[in-house]
Amino acid sequence: MHKLGRSHRDKVQQFMTITGASEKAALQALKANLYKRYKDPYTDMILVDGITLLCNDIQVDPQDIVMLVLSWHMKASTMCEYSKQEFFTGLQALGIDSLGKFRERIPFMRSELKDEQKFGEIYNFAFGWAKEKGQKSLALDTAIGMWQLLFAEKQWPLVDHWCQFLQARHNKAISRDTWSQLLEFARTVDTSLSNYDAEGAWPYLIDEFVEYLNENGIISNAQSMTDWSKK
Amino acid sequence: MGQESKFIEFDQGWADMQKGISKLKRLLAGEAETPFSTREYMTLYTTIYNMCIQKGPYDHSEQLYNKYKETLEEYITSTVLPSLEEKHDKFMLKELVQRWLNHKLMVKWLVRFFHYLDRYFINRRSLPALNVVGLNCFRVLVYEEMHAKVKDAVLVLIDEEREGEQIDRTLLKNSVAIFVDMGMGEMNRYQNDFEVYLLQGTTSYYSRKAAKWIGEDTCPDYLLKSEECLKKEADRVYNYLHLTSETKLIEKVQHELLVVHITQLLENDHSGIKMDVLCRIYLLYNKISQGLKLVANVFKQHVTAEGTALVQQADAAASNQASNAPSGHEQVFIPKITELHDKYMTYLNSCFQGHSQFQQALKGAFEVICNKTVNGSPGAEILASFADHVLRKGGSEKLGDDDIEERLEKIVKLLDYLIDKDVFAEFYRKKLARRLLFDRITNDDHERSILSKLKLQCGALFTSKMEGMVTDVVLAKENQASFQEYLRNNPDVHPGFDFTATVLTTGFWPSYKSLDIILPTELVKCVEVFKGFYEKKTKHRKLTWIHSLGTCHINGKFEPKQIELIVSIYQASVLLLFNESGRLSYSEILSQLNLTHEDTTRLLHSLSCAKYKILNKEPSSKSISQSDTFEFNPKFTDKLRRIKVPLPPVDDKKKIVEDVGKDRVYAIDAAVVRIMKSRKVIPHQQLISETVEQLSRTFKPDIKAIKKRIEDLITRDYMERDPDQPTMFRYLA
């Protein structure tokens, strides 16, 4: 199970000696303490204040993308709140039972973003997490914020054009299909759009985006690119 | 005979052979010589035989083999070639044919003499047989030198014959045969040294002729000449060319005469091509591969051009009319289009034997023509207007029933070519509504007839709403009877004048805007009364009044005489205001009736500035302004006792097209869901193409629109993308 650090092991031992509990129960109790620290005084959930406190404790900015990763581990259903179940799920998944452990796990969580597979899962998770409860689509502003955050990590050169395009031409909520297909687009289509298939199964909005890029001369075809570079 | 196997010295033996060879040469030259006797022949044969069977260094086989060859070569070089070189053209050909004949004979005899070599020597040394060597000599020394000249001479003669001169066909036949012979079993010499030039020459010959004739001759004459030429060329092949050339030659001739100038040929007859000429064209071009396709193409272009010209004519005529005048241009335009269609259908069936290429060409042409816009009206609208005119009162009463039926048939046929059939349906429905409600139907049978024709062609879904409309009106009449009874039984609610209401089922009828007009009290009473009656009859139904479709008969007590005015409800509402007030301003009228500026202007215009000036306007300008005032015009009169005061309808063309757009969205949704339900899993491309196909009966959907709907359906959880293959979609039950 957990590989306990020395001082930690001592604490657990202490706890066990004092209370006569098993190791497992001891660890559970420590987790419960953590939860009690952050939970809202009136509801059995961790809300905004609790999260702010948590961020403080683990020395992470609340806007930091690592919070998204954390939420993903928790399988949180919506942003800015964690249920008790979700909180424990997260701790369990990350093997955290103390603040020290928590802090230690941060670099690991950051590294998960570099993993192609995991990034995809986190990206797709973000949609459901960021949207309003009961809504089917994600509000445009929130979507843009999330995209800027996510693609700062993943490095997609067209992200700014994408956001501009949406504000200029779309101005409506983003569907889940568009969200997930955008990642595919960023992954598979190169920045000169040379391998973009207009007849393909891309969502309508992405087709529009390509048109927008062509119209505004942001993407020129390979021919003119080389001419331009000759000058 | 007494042969002695004696030893023969080479030189001696060869000297003996020479005597025989010289004799042969003299014979060939036609000099007086006795032919070889059997004994002479045997002697020569045996000499060779003996020289070959000698042992060791005295076996002269090889030398003899070489001598054989040398003999022929020497003869050719000394005798044959000079004789050929001094002659030219057909004389040269004659000489060549003769010399070739001679050579073959010579080889034949020499082979007999030297036969023994053929039996053993050549096999032992794997050398070519004697007759091969012999023929080869001719080929190398004579043919290789001369074949170009021969080919030229032959081609010159052929062209002479083409120009009508008599030539020696046998000579040609023999000359051409040489090319074949020189191939020694293969056709390559014939093909490379002769045939390719023959084809080239033929091509340029007919290219020149075609260019000349196409400028000078009429189409029928040109075709006749072409037929002649083709016959002659086939004859030529049969007579003196090799049969393998036939297809290639004919193909070239056909190409130059019939294919190259096809457009000019088919378009050059200014009086229009006659039927028999077309039949001839069909037969001729049927023989050429892809020939019919070419003709069909020209046909299609021609028909399209004619149709487009009609469209432009109509366009010009329509835009020249005053923009307010109702467009009647379709009355001329549609019959012309139908005429065009009939004309070419006749050609199609009689001259072109209903061939599918031409059917497609005609279809293609009319698809272009019928979908053009005339003066802003799409083809669909024009056709619907035409249909309306045929079916309504004052439209075609002069025509007999059969004529009307025929026209309806033509309309339905033209509908087939329209891409946006749903736009037609919408316009048709709108006009049908006006006919049904304003009592403009001439003949119920005709209405039903066209509906059943439409149903047959476009499916029941297409006509279901229209049929519903017709039924509604029938039911409304029955309803009217019971309403009258109700009024009789409840005299206290009777509004005091005749009043009928027609109940329409919303789903069947086009959508109408309902203005929130404040009706005069008399009319309000009618509404209430009917509502009372209706609610007794049926619960759970909501009535929405569409006053724009209602009419009112008002008695105008004018000073000269009383006149009955037939007006719309809105106009009636305006007029009845003047029962209370003598003079009203624009804004008073607007607020008392709760109308928009647009509607107020329209209504007041129809009552004060149009044909009948029932109201006096101050100032009496031609158009309505918001500062105008109005009053009842007591001096108004007309020669009739009853007049209809028209209210020009709002141009709802845009709205109709918008409504169609909305319906299309639903139609696409339905089609996509249907396909997904039956396929369960389907790749993106296939989904798009099947959707387009399903909807093709009604309209041509935009690919982008389909994509948008797919996304919407994904969001609504009707379907999803396959997580592993984003180009596949799955149905979510």
PDB file of C-alpha atoms in Angstrom, chain B residues 383-491:
ATOM      1  CA  LEU B 383     -44.339  27.226 -61.952  1.00  0.00           C
ATOM      2  CA  ALA B 384     -46.629  27.539 -58.943  1.00  0.00           C
ATOM      3  CA  SER B 385     -47.995  30.853 -60.258  1.00  0.00           C
ATOM      4  CA  PHE B 386     -48.686  29.257 -63.584  1.00  0.00           C
ATOM      5  CA  ALA B 387     -50.531  26.408 -61.952  1.00  0.00           C
ATOM      6  CA  ASP B 388     -52.524  28.892 -59.910  1.00  0.00           C
ATOM      7  CA  HIS B 389     -53.520  30.733 -63.035  1.00  0.00           C
ATOM      8  CA  VAL B 390     -54.710  27.591 -64.758  1.00  0.00           C
ATOM      9  CA  LEU B 391     -56.790  26.545 -61.770  1.00  0.00           C
ATOM     10  CA  ARG B 392     -58.428  29.736 -60.665  1.00  0.00           C
ATOM     11  CA  LYS B 393     -61.412  31.693 -61.837  1.00  0.00           C
ATOM     12  CA  GLY B 394     -60.722  34.021 -64.694  1.00  0.00           C
ATOM     13  CA  GLY B 395     -57.654  32.055 -65.533  1.00  0.00           C
ATOM     14  CA  SER B 396     -58.462  29.491 -68.106  1.00  0.00           C
ATOM     15  CA  GLU B 397     -62.211  29.285 -68.454  1.00  0.00           C
ATOM     16  CA  LYS B 398     -61.893  29.532 -72.173  1.00  0.00           C
ATOM     17  CA  LEU B 399     -59.967  26.307 -72.343  1.00  0.00           C
ATOM     18  CA  GLY B 400     -61.669  22.972 -72.578  1.00  0.00           C
ATOM     19  CA  ASP B 401     -61.273  20.310 -69.917  1.00  0.00           C
ATOM     20  CA  ASP B 402     -58.804  18.338 -71.986  1.00  0.00           C
ATOM     21  CA  ASP B 403     -56.641  21.359 -72.543  1.00  0.00           C
ATOM     22  CA  ILE B 404     -56.569  22.079 -68.859  1.00  0.00           C
ATOM     23  CA  GLU B 405     -55.668  18.490 -68.073  1.00  0.00           C
ATOM     24  CA  GLU B 406     -52.868  18.696 -70.583  1.00  0.00           C
ATOM     25  CA  ARG B 407     -51.533  21.848 -68.968  1.00  0.00           C
ATOM     26  CA  LEU B 408     -51.627  20.237 -65.562  1.00  0.00           C
ATOM     27  CA  GLU B 409     -49.695  17.267 -66.922  1.00  0.00           C
ATOM     28  CA  LYS B 410     -47.054  19.579 -68.317  1.00  0.00           C
ATOM     29  CA  ILE B 411     -46.755  21.410 -65.021  1.00  0.00           C
ATOM     30  CA  VAL B 412     -46.148  18.196 -63.142  1.00  0.00           C
ATOM     31  CA  LYS B 413     -43.619  17.096 -65.728  1.00  0.00           C
ATOM     32  CA  LEU B 414     -41.669  20.323 -65.404  1.00  0.00           C
ATOM     33  CA  LEU B 415     -41.787  19.945 -61.639  1.00  0.00           C
ATOM     34  CA  ASP B 416     -39.642  16.876 -62.044  1.00  0.00           C
ATOM     35  CA  TYR B 417     -36.783  19.076 -63.162  1.00  0.00           C
ATOM     36  CA  LEU B 418     -36.954  21.426 -60.202  1.00  0.00           C
ATOM     37  CA  ILE B 419     -34.391  20.901 -57.513  1.00  0.00           C
ATOM     38  CA  ASP B 420     -36.252  22.807 -54.820  1.00  0.00           C
ATOM     39  CA  LYS B 421     -39.510  20.937 -55.037  1.00  0.00           C
ATOM     40  CA  ASP B 422     -40.362  21.897 -51.476  1.00  0.00           C
ATOM     41  CA  VAL B 423     -40.264  25.581 -52.436  1.00  0.00           C
ATOM     42  CA  PHE B 424     -42.768  24.840 -55.168  1.00  0.00           C
ATOM     43  CA  ALA B 425     -44.957  23.026 -52.662  1.00  0.00           C
ATOM     44  CA  GLU B 426     -44.906  25.971 -50.330  1.00  0.00           C
ATOM     45  CA  PHE B 427     -45.835  28.517 -53.020  1.00  0.00           C
ATOM     46  CA  TYR B 428     -48.449  26.176 -54.367  1.00  0.00           C
ATOM     47  CA  ARG B 429     -49.958  25.797 -50.936  1.00  0.00           C
ATOM     48  CA  LYS B 430     -50.101  29.533 -50.420  1.00  0.00           C
ATOM     49  CA  LYS B 431     -51.867  30.030 -53.695  1.00  0.00           C
ATOM     50  CA  LEU B 432     -54.131  27.085 -53.116  1.00  0.00           C
ATOM     51  CA  ALA B 433     -55.146  28.689 -49.832  1.00  0.00           C
ATOM     52  CA  ARG B 434     -56.148  31.875 -51.591  1.00  0.00           C
ATOM     53  CA  ARG B 435     -58.097  29.925 -54.148  1.00  0.00           C
ATOM     54  CA  LEU B 436     -59.904  27.900 -51.554  1.00  0.00           C
ATOM     55  CA  LEU B 437     -60.715  30.746 -49.235  1.00  0.00           C
ATOM     56  CA  PHE B 438     -61.518  33.478 -51.690  1.00  0.00           C
ATOM     57  CA  ASP B 439     -63.710  31.216 -53.721  1.00  0.00           C
ATOM     58  CA  ARG B 440     -61.621  31.248 -56.823  1.00  0.00           C
ATOM     59  CA  ILE B 441     -61.783  27.629 -57.746  1.00  0.00           C
ATOM     60  CA  THR B 442     -63.150  26.908 -61.178  1.00  0.00           C
ATOM     61  CA  ASN B 443     -63.349  23.191 -61.042  1.00  0.00           C
ATOM     62  CA  ASP B 444     -62.949  20.870 -58.135  1.00  0.00           C
ATOM     63  CA  ASP B 445     -62.062  17.975 -60.413  1.00  0.00           C
ATOM     64  CA  HIS B 446     -59.074  19.774 -61.810  1.00  0.00           C
ATOM     65  CA  GLU B 447     -57.828  20.576 -58.328  1.00  0.00           C
ATOM     66  CA  ARG B 448     -58.033  16.938 -57.374  1.00  0.00           C
ATOM     67  CA  SER B 449     -56.533  15.871 -60.651  1.00  0.00           C
ATOM     68  CA  ILE B 450     -53.361  17.869 -60.200  1.00  0.00           C
ATOM     69  CA  LEU B 451     -53.082  16.740 -56.599  1.00  0.00           C
ATOM     70  CA  SER B 452     -53.212  13.110 -57.615  1.00  0.00           C
ATOM     71  CA  LYS B 453     -50.635  13.719 -60.335  1.00  0.00           C
ATOM     72  CA  LEU B 454     -48.374  15.408 -57.818  1.00  0.00           C
ATOM     73  CA  LYS B 455     -48.893  12.565 -55.402  1.00  0.00           C
ATOM     74  CA  LEU B 456     -47.885  10.052 -58.040  1.00  0.00           C
ATOM     75  CA  GLN B 457     -44.742  11.900 -58.919  1.00  0.00           C
ATOM     76  CA  CYS B 458     -43.562  13.172 -55.561  1.00  0.00           C
ATOM     77  CA  GLY B 459     -45.096  10.882 -53.012  1.00  0.00           C
ATOM     78  CA  ALA B 460     -47.971  11.128 -50.563  1.00  0.00           C
ATOM     79  CA  LEU B 461     -46.027  13.224 -48.097  1.00  0.00           C
ATOM     80  CA  PHE B 462     -45.716  15.962 -50.651  1.00  0.00           C
ATOM     81  CA  THR B 463     -49.438  16.352 -51.133  1.00  0.00           C
ATOM     82  CA  SER B 464     -50.791  15.380 -47.730  1.00  0.00           C
ATOM     83  CA  LYS B 465     -51.043  18.941 -46.467  1.00  0.00           C
ATOM     84  CA  MET B 466     -52.667  20.164 -49.659  1.00  0.00           C
ATOM     85  CA  GLU B 467     -55.241  17.417 -49.495  1.00  0.00           C
ATOM     86  CA  GLY B 468     -55.873  18.352 -45.899  1.00  0.00           C
ATOM     87  CA  MET B 469     -56.586  21.903 -46.978  1.00  0.00           C
ATOM     88  CA  VAL B 470     -59.140  20.827 -49.525  1.00  0.00           C
ATOM     89  CA  THR B 471     -60.844  18.609 -46.967  1.00  0.00           C
ATOM     90  CA  ASP B 472     -60.916  21.420 -44.437  1.00  0.00           C
ATOM     91  CA  VAL B 473     -62.883  23.633 -46.781  1.00  0.00           C
ATOM     92  CA  VAL B 474     -65.389  20.890 -47.471  1.00  0.00           C
ATOM     93  CA  LEU B 475     -65.826  20.276 -43.750  1.00  0.00           C
ATOM     94  CA  ALA B 476     -66.125  23.984 -43.107  1.00  0.00           C
ATOM     95  CA  LYS B 477     -69.109  24.150 -45.410  1.00  0.00           C
ATOM     96  CA  GLU B 478     -70.816  21.412 -43.440  1.00  0.00           C
ATOM     97  CA  ASN B 479     -69.904  23.183 -40.276  1.00  0.00           C
ATOM     98  CA  GLN B 480     -71.489  26.319 -41.615  1.00  0.00           C
ATOM     99  CA  ALA B 481     -74.858  24.614 -41.832  1.00  0.00           C
ATOM    100  CA  SER B 482     -74.807  23.671 -38.168  1.00  0.00           C
ATOM    101  CA  PHE B 483     -73.601  27.155 -37.263  1.00  0.00           C
ATOM    102  CA  GLN B 484     -76.566  28.659 -39.032  1.00  0.00           C
ATOM    103  CA  GLU B 485     -78.809  26.353 -37.080  1.00  0.00           C
ATOM    104  CA  TYR B 486     -77.156  27.417 -33.873  1.00  0.00           C
ATOM    105  CA  LEU B 487     -77.801  31.042 -34.725  1.00  0.00           C
ATOM    106  CA  ARG B 488     -81.429  30.280 -35.451  1.00  0.00           C
ATOM    107  CA  ASN B 489     -81.753  28.554 -32.094  1.00  0.00           C
ATOM    108  CA  ASN B 490     -80.027  31.378 -30.236  1.00  0.00           C
ATOM    109  CA  PRO B 491     -81.390  34.553 -31.745  1.00  0.00           C
TER     110      PRO B 491
END
